PDB file of C-alpha atoms in Angstrom:
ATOM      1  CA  UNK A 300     -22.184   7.058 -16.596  1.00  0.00           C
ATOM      2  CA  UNK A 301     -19.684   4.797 -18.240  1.00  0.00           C
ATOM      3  CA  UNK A 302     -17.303   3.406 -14.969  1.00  0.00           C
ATOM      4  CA  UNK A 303     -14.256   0.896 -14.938  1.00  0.00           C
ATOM      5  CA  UNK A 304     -14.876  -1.011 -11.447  1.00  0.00           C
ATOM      6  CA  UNK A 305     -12.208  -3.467 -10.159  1.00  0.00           C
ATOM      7  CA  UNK A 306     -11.839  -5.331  -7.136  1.00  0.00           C
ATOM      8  CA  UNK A 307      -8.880  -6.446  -5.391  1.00  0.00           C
ATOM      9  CA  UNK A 308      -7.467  -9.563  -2.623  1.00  0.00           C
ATOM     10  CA  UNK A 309     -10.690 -10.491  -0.523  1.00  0.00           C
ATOM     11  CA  UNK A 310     -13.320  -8.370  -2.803  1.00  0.00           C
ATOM     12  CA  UNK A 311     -12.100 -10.132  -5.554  1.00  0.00           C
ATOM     13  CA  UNK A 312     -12.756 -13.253  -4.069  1.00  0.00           C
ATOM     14  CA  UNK A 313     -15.843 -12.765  -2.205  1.00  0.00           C
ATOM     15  CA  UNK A 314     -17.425 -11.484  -6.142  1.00  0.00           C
ATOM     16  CA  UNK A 315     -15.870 -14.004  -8.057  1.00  0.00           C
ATOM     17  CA  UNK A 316     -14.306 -10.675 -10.239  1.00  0.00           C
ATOM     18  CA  UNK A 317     -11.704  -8.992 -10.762  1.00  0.00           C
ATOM     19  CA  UNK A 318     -13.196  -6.257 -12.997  1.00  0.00           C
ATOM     20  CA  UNK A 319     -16.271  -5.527 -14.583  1.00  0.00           C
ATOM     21  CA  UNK A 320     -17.878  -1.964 -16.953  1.00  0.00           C
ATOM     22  CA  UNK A 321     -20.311  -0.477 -15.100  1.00  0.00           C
ATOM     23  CA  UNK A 322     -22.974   1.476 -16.424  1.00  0.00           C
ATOM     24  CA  UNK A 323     -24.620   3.413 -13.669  1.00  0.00           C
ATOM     25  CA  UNK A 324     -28.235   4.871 -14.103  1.00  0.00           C
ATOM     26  CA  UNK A 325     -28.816   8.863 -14.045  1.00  0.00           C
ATOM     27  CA  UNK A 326     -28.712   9.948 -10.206  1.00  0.00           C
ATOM     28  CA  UNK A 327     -25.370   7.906  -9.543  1.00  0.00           C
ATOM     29  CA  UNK A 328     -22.958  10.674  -8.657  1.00  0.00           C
ATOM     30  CA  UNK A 329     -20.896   9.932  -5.869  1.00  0.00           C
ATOM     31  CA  UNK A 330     -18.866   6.715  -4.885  1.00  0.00           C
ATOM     32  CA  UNK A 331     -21.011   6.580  -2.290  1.00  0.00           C
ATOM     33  CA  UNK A 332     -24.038   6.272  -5.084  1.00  0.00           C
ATOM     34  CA  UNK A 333     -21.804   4.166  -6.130  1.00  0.00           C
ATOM     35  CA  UNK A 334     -21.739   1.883  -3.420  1.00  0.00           C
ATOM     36  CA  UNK A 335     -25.352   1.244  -2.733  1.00  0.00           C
ATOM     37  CA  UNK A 336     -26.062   0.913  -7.000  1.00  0.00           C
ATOM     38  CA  UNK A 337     -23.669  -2.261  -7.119  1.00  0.00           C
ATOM     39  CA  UNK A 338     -25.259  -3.104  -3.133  1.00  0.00           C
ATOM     40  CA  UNK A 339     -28.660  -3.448  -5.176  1.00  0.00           C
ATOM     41  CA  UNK A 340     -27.482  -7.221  -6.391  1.00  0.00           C
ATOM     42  CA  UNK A 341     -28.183  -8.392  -3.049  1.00  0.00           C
ATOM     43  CA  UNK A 342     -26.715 -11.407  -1.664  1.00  0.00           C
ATOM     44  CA  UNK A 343     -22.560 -10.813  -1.201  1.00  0.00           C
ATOM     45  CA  UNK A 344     -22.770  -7.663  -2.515  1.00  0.00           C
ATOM     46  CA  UNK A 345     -25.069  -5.992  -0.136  1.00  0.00           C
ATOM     47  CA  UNK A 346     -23.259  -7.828   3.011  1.00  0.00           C
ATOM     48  CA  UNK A 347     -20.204  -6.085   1.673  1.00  0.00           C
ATOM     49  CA  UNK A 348     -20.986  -2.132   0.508  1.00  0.00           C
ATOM     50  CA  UNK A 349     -23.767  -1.974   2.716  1.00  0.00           C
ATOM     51  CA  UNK A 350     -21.367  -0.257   5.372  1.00  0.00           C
ATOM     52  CA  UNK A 351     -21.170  -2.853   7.997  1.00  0.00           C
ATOM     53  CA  UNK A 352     -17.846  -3.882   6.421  1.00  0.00           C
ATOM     54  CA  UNK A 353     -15.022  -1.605   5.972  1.00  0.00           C
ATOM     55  CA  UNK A 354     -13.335  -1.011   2.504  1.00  0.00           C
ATOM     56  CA  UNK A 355     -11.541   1.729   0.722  1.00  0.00           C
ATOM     57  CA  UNK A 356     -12.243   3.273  -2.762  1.00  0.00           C
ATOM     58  CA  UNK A 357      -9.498   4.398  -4.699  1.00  0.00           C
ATOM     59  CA  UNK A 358     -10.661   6.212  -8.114  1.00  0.00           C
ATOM     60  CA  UNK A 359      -8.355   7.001 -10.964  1.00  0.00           C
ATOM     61  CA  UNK A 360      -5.803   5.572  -8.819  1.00  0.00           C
ATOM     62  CA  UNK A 361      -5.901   8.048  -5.878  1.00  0.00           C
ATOM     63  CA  UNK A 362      -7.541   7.348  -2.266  1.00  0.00           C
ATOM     64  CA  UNK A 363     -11.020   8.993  -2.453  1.00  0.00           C
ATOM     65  CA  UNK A 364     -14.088   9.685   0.098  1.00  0.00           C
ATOM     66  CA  UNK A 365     -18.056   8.344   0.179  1.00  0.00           C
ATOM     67  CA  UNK A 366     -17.798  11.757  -0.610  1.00  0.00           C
ATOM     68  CA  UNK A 367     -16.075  11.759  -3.793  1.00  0.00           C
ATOM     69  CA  UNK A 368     -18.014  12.909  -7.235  1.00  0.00           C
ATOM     70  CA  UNK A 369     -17.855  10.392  -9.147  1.00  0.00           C
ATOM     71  CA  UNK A 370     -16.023  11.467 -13.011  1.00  0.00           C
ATOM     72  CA  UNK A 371     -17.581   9.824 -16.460  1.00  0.00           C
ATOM     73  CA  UNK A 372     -15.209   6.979 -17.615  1.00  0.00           C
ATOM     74  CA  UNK A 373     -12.749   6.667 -14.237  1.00  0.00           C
ATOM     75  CA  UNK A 374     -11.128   3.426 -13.219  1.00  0.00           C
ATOM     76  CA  UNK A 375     -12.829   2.683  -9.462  1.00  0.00           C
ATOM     77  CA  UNK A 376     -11.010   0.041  -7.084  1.00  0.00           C
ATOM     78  CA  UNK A 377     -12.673  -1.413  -4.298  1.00  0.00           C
ATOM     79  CA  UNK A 378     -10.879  -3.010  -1.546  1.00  0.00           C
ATOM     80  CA  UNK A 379      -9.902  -3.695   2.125  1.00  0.00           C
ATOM     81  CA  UNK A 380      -8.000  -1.623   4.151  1.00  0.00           C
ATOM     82  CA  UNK A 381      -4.492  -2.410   3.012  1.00  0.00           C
ATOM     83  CA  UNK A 382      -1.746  -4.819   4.572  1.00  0.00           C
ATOM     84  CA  UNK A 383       1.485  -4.468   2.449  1.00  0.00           C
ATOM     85  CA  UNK A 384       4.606  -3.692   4.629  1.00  0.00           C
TER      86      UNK A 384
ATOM     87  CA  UNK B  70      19.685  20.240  -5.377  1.00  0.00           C
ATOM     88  CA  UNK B  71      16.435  17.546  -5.390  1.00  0.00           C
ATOM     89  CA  UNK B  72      17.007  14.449  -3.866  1.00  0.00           C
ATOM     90  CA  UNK B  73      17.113  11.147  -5.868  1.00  0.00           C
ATOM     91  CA  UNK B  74      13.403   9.594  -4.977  1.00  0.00           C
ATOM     92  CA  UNK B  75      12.771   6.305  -6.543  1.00  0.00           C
ATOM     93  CA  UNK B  76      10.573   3.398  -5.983  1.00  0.00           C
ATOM     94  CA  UNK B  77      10.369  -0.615  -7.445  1.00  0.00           C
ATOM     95  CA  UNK B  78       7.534  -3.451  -7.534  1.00  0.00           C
ATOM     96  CA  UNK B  79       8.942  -6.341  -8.558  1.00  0.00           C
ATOM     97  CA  UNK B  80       8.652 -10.506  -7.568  1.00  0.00           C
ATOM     98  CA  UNK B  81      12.259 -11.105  -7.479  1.00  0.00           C
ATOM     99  CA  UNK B  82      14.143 -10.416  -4.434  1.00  0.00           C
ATOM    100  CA  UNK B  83      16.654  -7.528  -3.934  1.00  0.00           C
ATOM    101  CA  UNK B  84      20.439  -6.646  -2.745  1.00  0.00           C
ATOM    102  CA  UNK B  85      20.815  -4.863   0.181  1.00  0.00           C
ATOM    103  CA  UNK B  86      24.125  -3.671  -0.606  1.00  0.00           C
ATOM    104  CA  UNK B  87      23.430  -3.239  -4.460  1.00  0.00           C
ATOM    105  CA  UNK B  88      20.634  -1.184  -3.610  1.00  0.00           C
ATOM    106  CA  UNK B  89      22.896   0.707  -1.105  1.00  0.00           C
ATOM    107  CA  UNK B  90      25.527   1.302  -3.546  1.00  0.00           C
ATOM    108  CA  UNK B  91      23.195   3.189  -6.041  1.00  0.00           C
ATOM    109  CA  UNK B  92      21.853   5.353  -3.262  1.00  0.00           C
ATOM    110  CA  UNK B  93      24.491   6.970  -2.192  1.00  0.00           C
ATOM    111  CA  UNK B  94      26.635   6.027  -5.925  1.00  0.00           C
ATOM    112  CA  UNK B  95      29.431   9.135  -5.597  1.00  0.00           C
ATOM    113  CA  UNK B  96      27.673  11.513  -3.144  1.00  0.00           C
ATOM    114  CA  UNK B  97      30.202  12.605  -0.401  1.00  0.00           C
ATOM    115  CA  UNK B  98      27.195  15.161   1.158  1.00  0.00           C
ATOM    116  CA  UNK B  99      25.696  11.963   2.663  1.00  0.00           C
ATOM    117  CA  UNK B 100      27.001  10.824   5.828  1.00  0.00           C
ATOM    118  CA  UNK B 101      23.908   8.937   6.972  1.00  0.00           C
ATOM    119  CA  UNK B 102      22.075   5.656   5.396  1.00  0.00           C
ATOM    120  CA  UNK B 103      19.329   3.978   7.234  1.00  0.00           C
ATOM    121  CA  UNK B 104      18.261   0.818   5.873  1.00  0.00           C
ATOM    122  CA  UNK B 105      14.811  -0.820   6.847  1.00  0.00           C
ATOM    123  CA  UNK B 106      14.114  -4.541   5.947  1.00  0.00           C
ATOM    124  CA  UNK B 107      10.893  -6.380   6.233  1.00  0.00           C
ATOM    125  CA  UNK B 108      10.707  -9.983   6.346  1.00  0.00           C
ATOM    126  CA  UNK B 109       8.474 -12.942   5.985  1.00  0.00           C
ATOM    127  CA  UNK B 110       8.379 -14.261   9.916  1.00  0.00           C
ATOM    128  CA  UNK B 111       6.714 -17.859   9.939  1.00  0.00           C
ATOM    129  CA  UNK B 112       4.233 -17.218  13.002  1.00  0.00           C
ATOM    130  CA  UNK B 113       1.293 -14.527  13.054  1.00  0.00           C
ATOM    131  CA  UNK B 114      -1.132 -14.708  15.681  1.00  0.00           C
ATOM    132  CA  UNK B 115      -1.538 -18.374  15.997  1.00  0.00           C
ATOM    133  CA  UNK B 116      -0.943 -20.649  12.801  1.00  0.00           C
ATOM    134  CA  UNK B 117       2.551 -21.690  11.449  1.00  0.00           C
ATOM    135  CA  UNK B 118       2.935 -19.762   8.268  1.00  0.00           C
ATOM    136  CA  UNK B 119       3.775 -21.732   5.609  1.00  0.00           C
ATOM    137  CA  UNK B 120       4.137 -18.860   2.634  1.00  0.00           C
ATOM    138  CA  UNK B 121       3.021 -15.383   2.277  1.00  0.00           C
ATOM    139  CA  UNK B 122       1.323 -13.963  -1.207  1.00  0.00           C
ATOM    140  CA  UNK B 123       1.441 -10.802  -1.940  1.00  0.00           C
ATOM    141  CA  UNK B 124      -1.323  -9.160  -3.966  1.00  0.00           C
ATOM    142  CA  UNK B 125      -0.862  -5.316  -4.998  1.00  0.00           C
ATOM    143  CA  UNK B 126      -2.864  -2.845  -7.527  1.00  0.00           C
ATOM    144  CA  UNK B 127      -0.710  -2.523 -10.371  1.00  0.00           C
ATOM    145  CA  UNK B 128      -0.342   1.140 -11.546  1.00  0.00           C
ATOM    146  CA  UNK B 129      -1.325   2.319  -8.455  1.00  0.00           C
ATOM    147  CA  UNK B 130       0.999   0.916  -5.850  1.00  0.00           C
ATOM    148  CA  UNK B 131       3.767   2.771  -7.973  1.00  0.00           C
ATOM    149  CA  UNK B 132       2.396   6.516  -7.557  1.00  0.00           C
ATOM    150  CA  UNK B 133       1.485   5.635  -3.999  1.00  0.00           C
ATOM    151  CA  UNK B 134       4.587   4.462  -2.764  1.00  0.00           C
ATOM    152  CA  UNK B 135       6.224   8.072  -4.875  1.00  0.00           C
ATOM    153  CA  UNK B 136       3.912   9.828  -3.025  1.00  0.00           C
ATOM    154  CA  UNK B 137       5.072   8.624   0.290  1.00  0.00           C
ATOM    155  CA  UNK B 138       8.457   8.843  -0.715  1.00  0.00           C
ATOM    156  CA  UNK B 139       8.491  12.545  -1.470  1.00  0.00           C
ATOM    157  CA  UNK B 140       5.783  13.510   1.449  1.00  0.00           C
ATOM    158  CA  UNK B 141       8.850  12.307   3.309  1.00  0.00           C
ATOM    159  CA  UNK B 142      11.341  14.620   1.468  1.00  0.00           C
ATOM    160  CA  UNK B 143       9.089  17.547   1.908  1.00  0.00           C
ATOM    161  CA  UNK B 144       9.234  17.080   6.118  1.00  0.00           C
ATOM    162  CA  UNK B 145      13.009  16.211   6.413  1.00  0.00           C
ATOM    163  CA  UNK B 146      16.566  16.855   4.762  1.00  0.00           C
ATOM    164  CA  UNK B 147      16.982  13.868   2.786  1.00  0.00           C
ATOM    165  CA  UNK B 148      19.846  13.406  -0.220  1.00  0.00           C
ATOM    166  CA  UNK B 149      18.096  10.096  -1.173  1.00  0.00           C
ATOM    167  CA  UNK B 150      15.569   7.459  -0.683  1.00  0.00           C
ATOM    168  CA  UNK B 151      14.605   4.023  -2.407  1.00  0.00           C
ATOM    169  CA  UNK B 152      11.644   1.584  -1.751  1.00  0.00           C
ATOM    170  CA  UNK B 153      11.229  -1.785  -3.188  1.00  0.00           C
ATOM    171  CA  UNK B 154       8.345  -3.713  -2.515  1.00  0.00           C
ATOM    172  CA  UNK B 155       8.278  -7.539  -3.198  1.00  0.00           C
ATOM    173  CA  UNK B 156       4.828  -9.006  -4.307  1.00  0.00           C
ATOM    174  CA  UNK B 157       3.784 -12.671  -5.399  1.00  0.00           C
ATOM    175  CA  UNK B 158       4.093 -16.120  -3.403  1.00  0.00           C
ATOM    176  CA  UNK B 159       7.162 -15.709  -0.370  1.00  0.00           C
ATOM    177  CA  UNK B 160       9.051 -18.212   2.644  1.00  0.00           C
ATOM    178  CA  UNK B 161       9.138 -17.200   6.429  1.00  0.00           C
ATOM    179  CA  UNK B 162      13.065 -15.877   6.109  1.00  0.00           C
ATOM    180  CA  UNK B 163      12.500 -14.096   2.504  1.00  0.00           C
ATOM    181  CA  UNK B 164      12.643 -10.201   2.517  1.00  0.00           C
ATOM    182  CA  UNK B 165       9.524  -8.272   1.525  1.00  0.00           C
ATOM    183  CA  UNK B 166      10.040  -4.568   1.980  1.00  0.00           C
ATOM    184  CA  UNK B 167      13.298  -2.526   1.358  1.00  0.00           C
ATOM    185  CA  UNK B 168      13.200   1.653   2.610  1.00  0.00           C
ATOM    186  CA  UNK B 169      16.558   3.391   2.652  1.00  0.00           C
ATOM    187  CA  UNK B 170      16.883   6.918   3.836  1.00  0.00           C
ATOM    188  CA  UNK B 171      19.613   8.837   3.462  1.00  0.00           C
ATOM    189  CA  UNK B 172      20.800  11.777   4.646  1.00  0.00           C
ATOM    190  CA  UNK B 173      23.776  14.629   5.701  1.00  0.00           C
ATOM    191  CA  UNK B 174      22.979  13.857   9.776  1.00  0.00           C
ATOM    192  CA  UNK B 175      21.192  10.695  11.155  1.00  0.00           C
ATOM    193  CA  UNK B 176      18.412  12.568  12.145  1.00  0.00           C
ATOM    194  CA  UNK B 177      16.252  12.975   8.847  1.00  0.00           C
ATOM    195  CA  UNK B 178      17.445   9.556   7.861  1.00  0.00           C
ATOM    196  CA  UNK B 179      15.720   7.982  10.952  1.00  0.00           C
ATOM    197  CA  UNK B 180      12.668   9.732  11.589  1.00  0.00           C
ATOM    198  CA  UNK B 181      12.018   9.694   6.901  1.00  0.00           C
ATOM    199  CA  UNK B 182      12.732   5.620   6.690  1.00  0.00           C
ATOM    200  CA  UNK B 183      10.236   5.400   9.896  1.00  0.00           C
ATOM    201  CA  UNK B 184       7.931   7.803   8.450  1.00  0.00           C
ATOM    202  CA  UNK B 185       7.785   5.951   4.823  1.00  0.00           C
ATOM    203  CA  UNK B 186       6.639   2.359   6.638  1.00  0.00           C
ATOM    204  CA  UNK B 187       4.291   3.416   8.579  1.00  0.00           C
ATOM    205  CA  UNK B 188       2.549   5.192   5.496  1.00  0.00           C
ATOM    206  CA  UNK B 189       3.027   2.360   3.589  1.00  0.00           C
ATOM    207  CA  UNK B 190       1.488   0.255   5.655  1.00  0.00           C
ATOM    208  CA  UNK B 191      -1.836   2.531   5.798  1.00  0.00           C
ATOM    209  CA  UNK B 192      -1.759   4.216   2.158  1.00  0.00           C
ATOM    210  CA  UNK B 193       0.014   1.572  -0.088  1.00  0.00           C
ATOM    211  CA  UNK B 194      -2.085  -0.983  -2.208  1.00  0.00           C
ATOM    212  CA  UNK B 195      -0.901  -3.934  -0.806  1.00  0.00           C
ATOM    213  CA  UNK B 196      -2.927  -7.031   0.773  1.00  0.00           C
ATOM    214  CA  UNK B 197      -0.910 -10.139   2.288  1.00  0.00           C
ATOM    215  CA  UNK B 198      -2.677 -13.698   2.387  1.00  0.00           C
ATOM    216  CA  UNK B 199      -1.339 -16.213   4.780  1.00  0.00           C
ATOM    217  CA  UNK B 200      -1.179 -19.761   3.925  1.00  0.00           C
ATOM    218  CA  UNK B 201      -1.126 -22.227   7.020  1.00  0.00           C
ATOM    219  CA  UNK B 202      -1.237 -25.868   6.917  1.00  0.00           C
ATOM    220  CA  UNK B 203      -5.170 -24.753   7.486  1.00  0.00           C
ATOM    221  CA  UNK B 204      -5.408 -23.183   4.122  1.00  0.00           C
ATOM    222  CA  UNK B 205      -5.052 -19.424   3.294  1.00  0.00           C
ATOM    223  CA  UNK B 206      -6.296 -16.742   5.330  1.00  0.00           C
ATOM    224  CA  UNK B 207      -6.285 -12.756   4.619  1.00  0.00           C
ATOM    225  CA  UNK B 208      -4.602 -10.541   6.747  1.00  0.00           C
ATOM    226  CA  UNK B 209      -6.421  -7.876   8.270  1.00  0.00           C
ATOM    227  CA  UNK B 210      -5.012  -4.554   8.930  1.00  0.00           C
ATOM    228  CA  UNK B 211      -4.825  -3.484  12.298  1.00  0.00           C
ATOM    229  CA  UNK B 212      -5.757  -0.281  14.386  1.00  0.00           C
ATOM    230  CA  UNK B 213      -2.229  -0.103  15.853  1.00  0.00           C
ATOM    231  CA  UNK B 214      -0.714   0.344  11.706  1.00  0.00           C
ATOM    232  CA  UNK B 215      -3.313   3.027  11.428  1.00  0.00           C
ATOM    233  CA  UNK B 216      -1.812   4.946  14.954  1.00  0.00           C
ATOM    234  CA  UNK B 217       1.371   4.371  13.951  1.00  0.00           C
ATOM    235  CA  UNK B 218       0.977   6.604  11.052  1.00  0.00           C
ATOM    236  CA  UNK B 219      -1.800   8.957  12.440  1.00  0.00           C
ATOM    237  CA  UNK B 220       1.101  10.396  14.854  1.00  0.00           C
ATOM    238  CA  UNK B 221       3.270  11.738  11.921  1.00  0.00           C
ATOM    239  CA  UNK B 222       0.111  13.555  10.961  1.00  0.00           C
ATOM    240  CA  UNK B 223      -0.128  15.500  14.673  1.00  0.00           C
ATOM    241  CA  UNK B 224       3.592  16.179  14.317  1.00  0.00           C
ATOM    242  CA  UNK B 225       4.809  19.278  12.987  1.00  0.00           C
ATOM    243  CA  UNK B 226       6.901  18.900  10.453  1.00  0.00           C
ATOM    244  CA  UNK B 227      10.362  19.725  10.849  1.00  0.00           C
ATOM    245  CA  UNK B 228      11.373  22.829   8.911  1.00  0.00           C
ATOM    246  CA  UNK B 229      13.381  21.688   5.727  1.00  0.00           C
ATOM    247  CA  UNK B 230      16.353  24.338   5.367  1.00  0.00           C
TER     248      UNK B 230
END
């Protein structure tokens, strides 16, 4: 599956990225798949989608779950809980 | 009729009373405006804050901040409401956040403009970095925003007639 992954404020930072094409192997389906395919690179990666530090997904532009099926070609954003205001 | 719903992300700074002035332009049905204004305050927890960047997801922050906007006009009687969010590199004493609300009776125009913040705050793409004379820092949100907006969901909202 063909994904558009970007990363915003601290994520951003922490990766060194602001957005990258992902190509996720057969058996990725969920953002929570997701998650633990890009946690595979180890290092600042894993500290960060391994669960022990909260973020939000956003996909196609609208708040999703762990939950959330993941659809071929969407735009994924991984953050922190937001601070606008 | 619909209300007039709109919403702006822009660096440059806005005009309170410019931005009132469209709101209400030549309707005579509204005889309540409430205007909320967030500003950059130069002390957060500890540090003196020196400027205040805000980052945003572009594309995004727009249909989020609708969203909010006509959640709002779907729970009370509103004639109109406007957002504009600042983003980029701001001064303790700027303005960040514009919400106006208005309405036929105070009322809606309260409890909306209330309403639209505290969603903001949880649902809108928005992350502030501090700079102190340490160096920048992140903001991190905080349990009390997410209350804050967790007690509109509990409410029932008010019957739109």
């Amino acid at each position: 599956m063909h994904l558009k992954v970007l990363y915003f404020a601290q994520l951003r930072e922490k990766f060194g990225l602001a957005e990258e094409a992902v190509q996720a192997p057969e058996g990725v389906r969920t953002i929570a798949d997701l998650m633990q395919h890009l946690a595979k690179r180890g290092g600042v990666w894993q500290e960060t989608l391994d669960g022990q530090y909260a973020f939000r997904v956003a996909m196609n532009q609208e708040m999703v779950s762990q939950q959330t099926a993941l659809i071929e070609g969407a735009e994924v954003a991984i953050f922190r809980p937001v601070t606008g205001g | 009729m619909s209300a007039r719903l709109s919403v702006a992300v822009q660096s440059e700074d806005f005009d309170l009373r410019h931005e009132h002035q469209q709101l209400v332009q030549n309707d005579h049905g509204v005889g309540a405006v409430v205007a909320f204004i967030g500003m950059v305050r130069d002390l957060n927890l500890a540090d003196d804050v020196v400027a205040l960047e805000l980052e945003h997801y572009p594309g995004m922050t727009e249909k989020s901040l609708m969203n909010i906007v006509q959640q709002a006009e779907s729970r009370w009687s509103l004639q109109a409401a406007r957002v504009v969010h600042r983003v980029g590199k701001m001064y303790p004493g700027d303005q960040i956040v514009l919400v106006l609300t208005a309405s036929t009776h105070r009322g809606d125009a309260y409890e909306a403009n209330s309403f639209i913040m505290d969603y903001l705050k949880t649902e809108a793409p928005f992350w502030k970095k501090e700079w102190t004379p340490e160096g920048p820092r992140w903001i991190e949100a905080r349990d009390s925003d997410d209350l804050a907006a967790a007690r509109w969901a509990a409410q029932q909202p008010t019957p739109n007639p």
